[in-house]
């Protein structure tokens, strides 16, 4: 798996609403109901198993925290960014659209373009998150 440089990680995080972090790992906190958490966890499990990745999910009150950290001190990979994009898509399909206008909406529309760049960086070895 291909590790990412700082610039690509910054661009990826700019396109992934609510995700934060750097090359050492990324995370997202979602305010969702218990039933939404259960559905999201199931979807993440299916995708993560297929990608052979192990995100950390923690539920505290009405918040779900998701951590995608590289193993053994490595740096973030294209596969982990792809998983974050798939998690974000699953979250949006479960919780409904969260952004409808303004610069944030424009960022949502640019996701396919940045996704193509990640795929080029990974040599085309990463499947489309959509």
PDB file of C-alpha atoms in Angstrom:
ATOM      1  CA  UNK A   1       0.000   0.000   0.000  1.00  0.00           C
ATOM      2  CA  UNK A   2       1.205   3.453  -0.858  1.00  0.00           C
ATOM      3  CA  UNK A   3       1.808   5.965   1.952  1.00  0.00           C
ATOM      4  CA  UNK A   4       0.744   9.559   1.462  1.00  0.00           C
ATOM      5  CA  UNK A   5       2.639  12.827   1.678  1.00  0.00           C
ATOM      6  CA  UNK A   6       1.471  15.814   3.749  1.00  0.00           C
ATOM      7  CA  UNK A   7      -0.043  17.668   0.791  1.00  0.00           C
ATOM      8  CA  UNK A   8      -2.222  14.769  -0.326  1.00  0.00           C
ATOM      9  CA  UNK A   9      -3.394  14.098   3.235  1.00  0.00           C
ATOM     10  CA  UNK A  10      -4.343  17.786   3.653  1.00  0.00           C
ATOM     11  CA  UNK A  11      -6.252  17.717   0.348  1.00  0.00           C
ATOM     12  CA  UNK A  12      -8.001  14.498   1.311  1.00  0.00           C
ATOM     13  CA  UNK A  13      -9.040  15.866   4.701  1.00  0.00           C
ATOM     14  CA  UNK A  14     -10.344  19.023   3.036  1.00  0.00           C
ATOM     15  CA  UNK A  15     -12.652  16.826   0.952  1.00  0.00           C
ATOM     16  CA  UNK A  16     -13.743  14.544   3.795  1.00  0.00           C
ATOM     17  CA  UNK A  17     -16.215  16.543   5.862  1.00  0.00           C
ATOM     18  CA  UNK A  18     -15.398  16.407   9.572  1.00  0.00           C
ATOM     19  CA  UNK A  19     -12.274  14.236   9.311  1.00  0.00           C
ATOM     20  CA  UNK A  20      -9.136  15.486  11.059  1.00  0.00           C
ATOM     21  CA  UNK A  21      -5.586  14.303  11.485  1.00  0.00           C
ATOM     22  CA  UNK A  22      -2.360  13.953   9.562  1.00  0.00           C
ATOM     23  CA  UNK A  23      -0.096  11.293   8.028  1.00  0.00           C
ATOM     24  CA  UNK A  24       0.001   9.466  11.376  1.00  0.00           C
ATOM     25  CA  UNK A  25      -3.758   8.863  11.392  1.00  0.00           C
ATOM     26  CA  UNK A  26      -7.178  10.423  10.896  1.00  0.00           C
ATOM     27  CA  UNK A  27     -10.358  10.489  12.941  1.00  0.00           C
ATOM     28  CA  UNK A  28     -13.978  11.576  12.826  1.00  0.00           C
ATOM     29  CA  UNK A  29     -16.612  12.073  15.529  1.00  0.00           C
ATOM     30  CA  UNK A  30     -20.259  11.644  14.557  1.00  0.00           C
ATOM     31  CA  UNK A  31     -23.340  12.537  16.555  1.00  0.00           C
ATOM     32  CA  UNK A  32     -25.733   9.716  15.645  1.00  0.00           C
ATOM     33  CA  UNK A  33     -28.438   7.640  17.294  1.00  0.00           C
ATOM     34  CA  UNK A  34     -27.866   4.125  18.587  1.00  0.00           C
ATOM     35  CA  UNK A  35     -29.658   2.609  15.593  1.00  0.00           C
ATOM     36  CA  UNK A  36     -27.630   4.734  13.155  1.00  0.00           C
ATOM     37  CA  UNK A  37     -24.471   3.680  14.996  1.00  0.00           C
ATOM     38  CA  UNK A  38     -25.426   0.009  14.659  1.00  0.00           C
ATOM     39  CA  UNK A  39     -26.121   0.358  10.934  1.00  0.00           C
ATOM     40  CA  UNK A  40     -22.936   2.351  10.316  1.00  0.00           C
ATOM     41  CA  UNK A  41     -20.845  -0.141  12.283  1.00  0.00           C
ATOM     42  CA  UNK A  42     -22.199  -2.995  10.177  1.00  0.00           C
ATOM     43  CA  UNK A  43     -21.429  -1.180   6.927  1.00  0.00           C
ATOM     44  CA  UNK A  44     -17.935  -0.249   8.109  1.00  0.00           C
ATOM     45  CA  UNK A  45     -17.255  -3.852   9.094  1.00  0.00           C
ATOM     46  CA  UNK A  46     -18.170  -5.149   5.635  1.00  0.00           C
ATOM     47  CA  UNK A  47     -16.028  -2.585   3.791  1.00  0.00           C
ATOM     48  CA  UNK A  48     -13.105  -2.730   6.238  1.00  0.00           C
ATOM     49  CA  UNK A  49     -13.018  -6.538   6.073  1.00  0.00           C
ATOM     50  CA  UNK A  50     -12.929  -6.408   2.279  1.00  0.00           C
ATOM     51  CA  UNK A  51     -10.105  -3.854   2.431  1.00  0.00           C
ATOM     52  CA  UNK A  52      -8.301  -5.744   5.214  1.00  0.00           C
ATOM     53  CA  UNK A  53      -8.259  -2.674   7.452  1.00  0.00           C
ATOM     54  CA  UNK A  54      -9.181  -2.342  11.103  1.00  0.00           C
ATOM     55  CA  UNK A  55     -10.674   1.025  12.063  1.00  0.00           C
ATOM     56  CA  UNK A  56     -11.259   1.708  15.756  1.00  0.00           C
ATOM     57  CA  UNK A  57     -14.859   2.614  16.603  1.00  0.00           C
ATOM     58  CA  UNK A  58     -15.910   3.845  20.029  1.00  0.00           C
ATOM     59  CA  UNK A  59     -19.392   4.801  21.209  1.00  0.00           C
ATOM     60  CA  UNK A  60     -19.737   7.358  24.021  1.00  0.00           C
ATOM     61  CA  UNK A  61     -23.201   8.680  24.750  1.00  0.00           C
ATOM     62  CA  UNK A  62     -24.623   9.860  21.443  1.00  0.00           C
ATOM     63  CA  UNK A  63     -21.211  10.129  19.756  1.00  0.00           C
ATOM     64  CA  UNK A  64     -19.381   7.602  17.610  1.00  0.00           C
ATOM     65  CA  UNK A  65     -15.640   8.110  17.230  1.00  0.00           C
ATOM     66  CA  UNK A  66     -13.812   6.558  14.289  1.00  0.00           C
ATOM     67  CA  UNK A  67     -10.012   6.311  14.195  1.00  0.00           C
ATOM     68  CA  UNK A  68      -8.011   5.172  11.195  1.00  0.00           C
ATOM     69  CA  UNK A  69      -4.439   4.758  12.368  1.00  0.00           C
ATOM     70  CA  UNK A  70      -1.601   3.089  10.497  1.00  0.00           C
ATOM     71  CA  UNK A  71      -0.191  -0.055  12.064  1.00  0.00           C
ATOM     72  CA  UNK A  72       3.258  -0.313  13.638  1.00  0.00           C
ATOM     73  CA  UNK A  73       4.078   3.389  13.362  1.00  0.00           C
ATOM     74  CA  UNK A  74       3.703   3.510   9.582  1.00  0.00           C
ATOM     75  CA  UNK A  75       2.118   6.450   7.781  1.00  0.00           C
ATOM     76  CA  UNK A  76      -1.406   6.805   6.427  1.00  0.00           C
ATOM     77  CA  UNK A  77      -2.084   4.902   3.208  1.00  0.00           C
ATOM     78  CA  UNK A  78      -4.320   5.441   0.207  1.00  0.00           C
ATOM     79  CA  UNK A  79      -6.425   2.507   1.390  1.00  0.00           C
ATOM     80  CA  UNK A  80      -7.134   4.238   4.705  1.00  0.00           C
ATOM     81  CA  UNK A  81      -8.185   7.422   2.904  1.00  0.00           C
ATOM     82  CA  UNK A  82     -10.401   5.295   0.651  1.00  0.00           C
ATOM     83  CA  UNK A  83     -11.951   3.678   3.734  1.00  0.00           C
ATOM     84  CA  UNK A  84     -12.595   7.125   5.246  1.00  0.00           C
ATOM     85  CA  UNK A  85     -14.367   8.149   2.026  1.00  0.00           C
ATOM     86  CA  UNK A  86     -16.492   4.997   2.138  1.00  0.00           C
ATOM     87  CA  UNK A  87     -17.305   5.573   5.817  1.00  0.00           C
ATOM     88  CA  UNK A  88     -18.324   9.139   5.003  1.00  0.00           C
ATOM     89  CA  UNK A  89     -20.563   7.934   2.161  1.00  0.00           C
ATOM     90  CA  UNK A  90     -22.165   5.337   4.454  1.00  0.00           C
ATOM     91  CA  UNK A  91     -22.694   7.944   7.168  1.00  0.00           C
ATOM     92  CA  UNK A  92     -24.364  10.328   4.725  1.00  0.00           C
ATOM     93  CA  UNK A  93     -26.664   7.602   3.415  1.00  0.00           C
ATOM     94  CA  UNK A  94     -27.676   6.676   6.969  1.00  0.00           C
ATOM     95  CA  UNK A  95     -27.927  10.122   8.570  1.00  0.00           C
ATOM     96  CA  UNK A  96     -29.005  11.977   5.434  1.00  0.00           C
ATOM     97  CA  UNK A  97     -27.308  14.888   3.686  1.00  0.00           C
ATOM     98  CA  UNK A  98     -25.665  17.322   6.063  1.00  0.00           C
ATOM     99  CA  UNK A  99     -24.581  20.039   3.640  1.00  0.00           C
ATOM    100  CA  UNK A 100     -26.749  21.709   1.041  1.00  0.00           C
ATOM    101  CA  UNK A 101     -25.086  24.947  -0.067  1.00  0.00           C
ATOM    102  CA  UNK A 102     -22.099  27.224   0.221  1.00  0.00           C
ATOM    103  CA  UNK A 103     -18.396  26.420   0.023  1.00  0.00           C
ATOM    104  CA  UNK A 104     -18.894  23.136   1.870  1.00  0.00           C
ATOM    105  CA  UNK A 105     -21.218  21.920  -0.880  1.00  0.00           C
ATOM    106  CA  UNK A 106     -18.643  22.939  -3.483  1.00  0.00           C
ATOM    107  CA  UNK A 107     -16.082  20.813  -1.646  1.00  0.00           C
ATOM    108  CA  UNK A 108     -18.480  17.854  -1.835  1.00  0.00           C
ATOM    109  CA  UNK A 109     -18.711  18.262  -5.590  1.00  0.00           C
ATOM    110  CA  UNK A 110     -14.902  18.189  -5.915  1.00  0.00           C
ATOM    111  CA  UNK A 111     -14.567  14.790  -4.232  1.00  0.00           C
ATOM    112  CA  UNK A 112     -14.508  12.805  -7.512  1.00  0.00           C
ATOM    113  CA  UNK A 113     -11.606  14.925  -8.780  1.00  0.00           C
ATOM    114  CA  UNK A 114      -9.482  14.430  -5.655  1.00  0.00           C
ATOM    115  CA  UNK A 115     -10.423  10.750  -5.645  1.00  0.00           C
ATOM    116  CA  UNK A 116      -8.932  10.404  -9.132  1.00  0.00           C
ATOM    117  CA  UNK A 117      -5.704  11.933  -7.848  1.00  0.00           C
ATOM    118  CA  UNK A 118      -5.524   9.422  -4.972  1.00  0.00           C
ATOM    119  CA  UNK A 119      -6.052   6.599  -7.443  1.00  0.00           C
ATOM    120  CA  UNK A 120      -3.232   7.886  -9.638  1.00  0.00           C
ATOM    121  CA  UNK A 121      -0.990   8.136  -6.567  1.00  0.00           C
ATOM    122  CA  UNK A 122      -1.853   4.540  -5.673  1.00  0.00           C
ATOM    123  CA  UNK A 123      -1.218   3.354  -9.201  1.00  0.00           C
ATOM    124  CA  UNK A 124      -4.929   2.703  -9.770  1.00  0.00           C
ATOM    125  CA  UNK A 125      -5.003  -0.016  -7.107  1.00  0.00           C
ATOM    126  CA  UNK A 126      -7.750   1.583  -4.996  1.00  0.00           C
ATOM    127  CA  UNK A 127     -11.420   0.993  -5.823  1.00  0.00           C
ATOM    128  CA  UNK A 128     -13.838   3.920  -6.135  1.00  0.00           C
ATOM    129  CA  UNK A 129     -15.633   4.619  -2.802  1.00  0.00           C
ATOM    130  CA  UNK A 130     -18.967   5.324  -4.470  1.00  0.00           C
TER     131      UNK A 130
END
